[in-house]
XYZ file of C-alpha atoms in Angstrom:
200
model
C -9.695 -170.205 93.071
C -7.144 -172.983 93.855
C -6.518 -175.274 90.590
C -7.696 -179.405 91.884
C -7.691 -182.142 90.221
C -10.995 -183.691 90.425
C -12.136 -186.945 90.381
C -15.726 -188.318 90.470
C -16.928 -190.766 93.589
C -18.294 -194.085 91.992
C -20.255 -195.093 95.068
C -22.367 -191.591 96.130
C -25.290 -193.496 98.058
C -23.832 -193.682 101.315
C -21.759 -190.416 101.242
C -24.928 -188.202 100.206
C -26.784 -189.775 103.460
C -23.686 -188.634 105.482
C -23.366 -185.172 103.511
C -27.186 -184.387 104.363
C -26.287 -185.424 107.702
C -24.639 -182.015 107.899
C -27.329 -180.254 106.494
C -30.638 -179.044 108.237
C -32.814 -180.546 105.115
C -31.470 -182.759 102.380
C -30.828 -181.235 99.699
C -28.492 -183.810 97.899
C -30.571 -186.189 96.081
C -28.878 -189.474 94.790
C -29.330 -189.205 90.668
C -29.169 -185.556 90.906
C -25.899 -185.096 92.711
C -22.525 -185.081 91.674
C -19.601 -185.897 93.883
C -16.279 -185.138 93.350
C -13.272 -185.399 95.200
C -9.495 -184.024 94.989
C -5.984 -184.762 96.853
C -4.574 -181.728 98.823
C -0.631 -181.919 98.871
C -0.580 -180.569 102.650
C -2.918 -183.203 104.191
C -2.231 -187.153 104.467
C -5.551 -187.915 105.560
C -8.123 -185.745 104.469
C -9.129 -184.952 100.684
C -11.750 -182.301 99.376
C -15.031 -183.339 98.570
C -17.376 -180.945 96.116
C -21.374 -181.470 96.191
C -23.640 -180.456 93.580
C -27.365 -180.672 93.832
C -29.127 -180.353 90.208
C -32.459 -181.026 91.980
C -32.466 -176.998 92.549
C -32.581 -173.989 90.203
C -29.621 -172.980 89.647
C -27.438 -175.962 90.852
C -25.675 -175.541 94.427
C -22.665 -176.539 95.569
C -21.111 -177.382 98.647
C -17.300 -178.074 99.970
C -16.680 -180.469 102.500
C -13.198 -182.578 104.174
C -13.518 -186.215 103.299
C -11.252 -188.451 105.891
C -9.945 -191.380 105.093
C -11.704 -193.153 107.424
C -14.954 -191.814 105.758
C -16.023 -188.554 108.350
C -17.065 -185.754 106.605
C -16.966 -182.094 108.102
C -18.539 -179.441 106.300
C -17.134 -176.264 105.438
C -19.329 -173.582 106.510
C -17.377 -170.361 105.040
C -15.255 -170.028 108.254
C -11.459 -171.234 109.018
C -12.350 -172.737 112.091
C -13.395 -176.642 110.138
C -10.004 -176.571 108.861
C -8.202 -175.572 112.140
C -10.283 -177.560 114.171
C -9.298 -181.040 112.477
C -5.997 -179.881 111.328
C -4.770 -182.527 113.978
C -6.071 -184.910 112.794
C -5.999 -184.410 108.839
C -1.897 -185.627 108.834
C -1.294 -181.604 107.987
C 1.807 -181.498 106.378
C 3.667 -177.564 105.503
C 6.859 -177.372 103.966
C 8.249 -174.898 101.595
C 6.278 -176.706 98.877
C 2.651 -177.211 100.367
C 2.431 -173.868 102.352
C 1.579 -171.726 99.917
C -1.577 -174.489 98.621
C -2.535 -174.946 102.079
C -2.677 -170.570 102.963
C -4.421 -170.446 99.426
C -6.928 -173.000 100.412
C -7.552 -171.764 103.851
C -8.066 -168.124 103.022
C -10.379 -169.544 100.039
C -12.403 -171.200 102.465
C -13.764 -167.495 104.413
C -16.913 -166.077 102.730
C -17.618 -162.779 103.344
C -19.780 -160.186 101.862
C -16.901 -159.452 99.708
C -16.371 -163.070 98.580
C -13.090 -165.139 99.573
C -10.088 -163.680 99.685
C -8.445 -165.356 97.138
C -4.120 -165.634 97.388
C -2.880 -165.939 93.710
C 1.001 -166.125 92.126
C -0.750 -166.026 88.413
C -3.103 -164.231 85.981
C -5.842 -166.743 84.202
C -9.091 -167.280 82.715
C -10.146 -166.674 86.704
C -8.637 -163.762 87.984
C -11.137 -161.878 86.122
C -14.856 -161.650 86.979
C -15.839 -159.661 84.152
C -13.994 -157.864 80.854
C -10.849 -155.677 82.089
C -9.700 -152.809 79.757
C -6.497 -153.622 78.218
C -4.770 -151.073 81.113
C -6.524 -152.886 83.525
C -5.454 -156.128 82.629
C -2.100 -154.695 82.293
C -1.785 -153.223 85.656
C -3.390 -156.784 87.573
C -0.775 -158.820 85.632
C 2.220 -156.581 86.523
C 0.862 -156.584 90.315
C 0.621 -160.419 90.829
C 3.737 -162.589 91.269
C 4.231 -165.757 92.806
C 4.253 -165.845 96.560
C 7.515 -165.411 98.393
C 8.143 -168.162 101.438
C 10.561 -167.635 104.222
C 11.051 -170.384 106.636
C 10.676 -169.365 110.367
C 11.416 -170.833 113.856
C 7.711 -171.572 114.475
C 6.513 -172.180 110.705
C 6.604 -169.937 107.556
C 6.312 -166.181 106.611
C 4.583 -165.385 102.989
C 4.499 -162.390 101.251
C 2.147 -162.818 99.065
C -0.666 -161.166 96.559
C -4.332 -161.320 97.103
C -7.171 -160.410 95.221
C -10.297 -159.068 97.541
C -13.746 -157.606 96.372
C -12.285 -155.135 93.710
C -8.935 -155.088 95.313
C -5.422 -156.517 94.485
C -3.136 -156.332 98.162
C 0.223 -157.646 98.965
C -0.076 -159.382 102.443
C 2.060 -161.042 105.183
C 1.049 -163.779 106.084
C 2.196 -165.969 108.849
C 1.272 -169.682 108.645
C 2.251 -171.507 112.308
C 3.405 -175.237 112.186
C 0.312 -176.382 113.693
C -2.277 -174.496 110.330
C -2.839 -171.190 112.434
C -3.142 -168.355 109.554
C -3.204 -164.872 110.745
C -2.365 -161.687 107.906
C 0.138 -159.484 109.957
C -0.172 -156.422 107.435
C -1.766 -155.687 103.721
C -0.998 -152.941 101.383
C -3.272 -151.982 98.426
C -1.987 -152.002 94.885
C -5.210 -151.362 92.619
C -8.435 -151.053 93.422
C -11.606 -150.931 91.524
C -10.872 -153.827 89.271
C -13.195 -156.270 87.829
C -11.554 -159.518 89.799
C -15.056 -159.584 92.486
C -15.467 -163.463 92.866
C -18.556 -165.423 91.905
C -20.703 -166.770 94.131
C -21.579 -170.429 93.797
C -23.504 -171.198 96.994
């Protein structure tokens, strides 16, 4: 998972009302939720906003795009929130914010399989439970930083990604405008223990 900076909102009141807004019950409960919220290098006007609910067994959290003019859109384990409002979110790509923004994107689909989650480092997360030491060996060797080649219409990537119990190199095109599409993976290991944790 991407590395943010978080930073807890003082004033929660009015931004659980709007958060349960979203929601078909509300489950945030002021006194029992904790909001947090972090600066993303490729948008001027948005920020992400984390929700978690200790008023349920075990805690839940949700993601969510805080605006600067206070709208909230919840993420709902698609791409789509984050294309739809890229327009409006001041989306800025450039050789330093692509690879954050593709990381944060792809990070944002759930699937049965988890996220699939782009990474250019081995830590603490990568794995999801104890690796042998060849294991551990082979998943370090495999993942590099991601390589970013300007293009007419936005930027190419070839980049690692870790999936279920899989470790891929990918293409990845990201358009100007936030449009993420994979052109073409190839496996490197399989049958690793990297399968992402479910929070919500």
């Amino acid at each position: 998972m991407p590395t943010y900076n978080w930073v807890d909102v003082e004033k929660e009141d009015a931004l659980i009302e709007k958060i349960n807004a979203l929601s078909t019950f509300a489950i945030f409960k002021a006194g029992k939720t904790h909001l947090q919220t972090a600066e993303l290098p490729f948008y001027k006007n948005f920020k992400f906003l984390k929700a978690t609910t200790f008023s349920t067994i075990p805690p839940v959290t949700m993601t969510y795009l805080l605006a600067n003019n206070g709208d909230v859109i919840k993420m709902d384990g698609t791409r789509e929130p984050i294309f739809e409002n890229n327009p409006k979110a001041g989306l800025v790509l450039n050789e330093s914010t692509v690879v954050a923004y593709a990381t944060f994107v792809l990070d944002a689909v759930q699937t049965d399989q988890g996220s699939l989650r782009l990474v250019e480092h081995v830590d603490e997360e990568t794995f999801t439970d104890r690796p042998t030491p060849q294991q551990r060996k082979d998943v370090t060797h495999a993942i590099r930083p991601a390589k970013v080649e300007k293009t007419a219409d936005g930027f190419k990537l070839d980049a690692i990604m870790l999936y279920g119990d899989t470790v891929f190199r990918a293409d990845i095109v990201v358009r100007n405008d936030g449009f993420i599409e994979i052109l073409g993976e190839e496996k490197l290991l399989e049958g690793l223990p990297i399968r992402p944790i479910f929070l919500e």
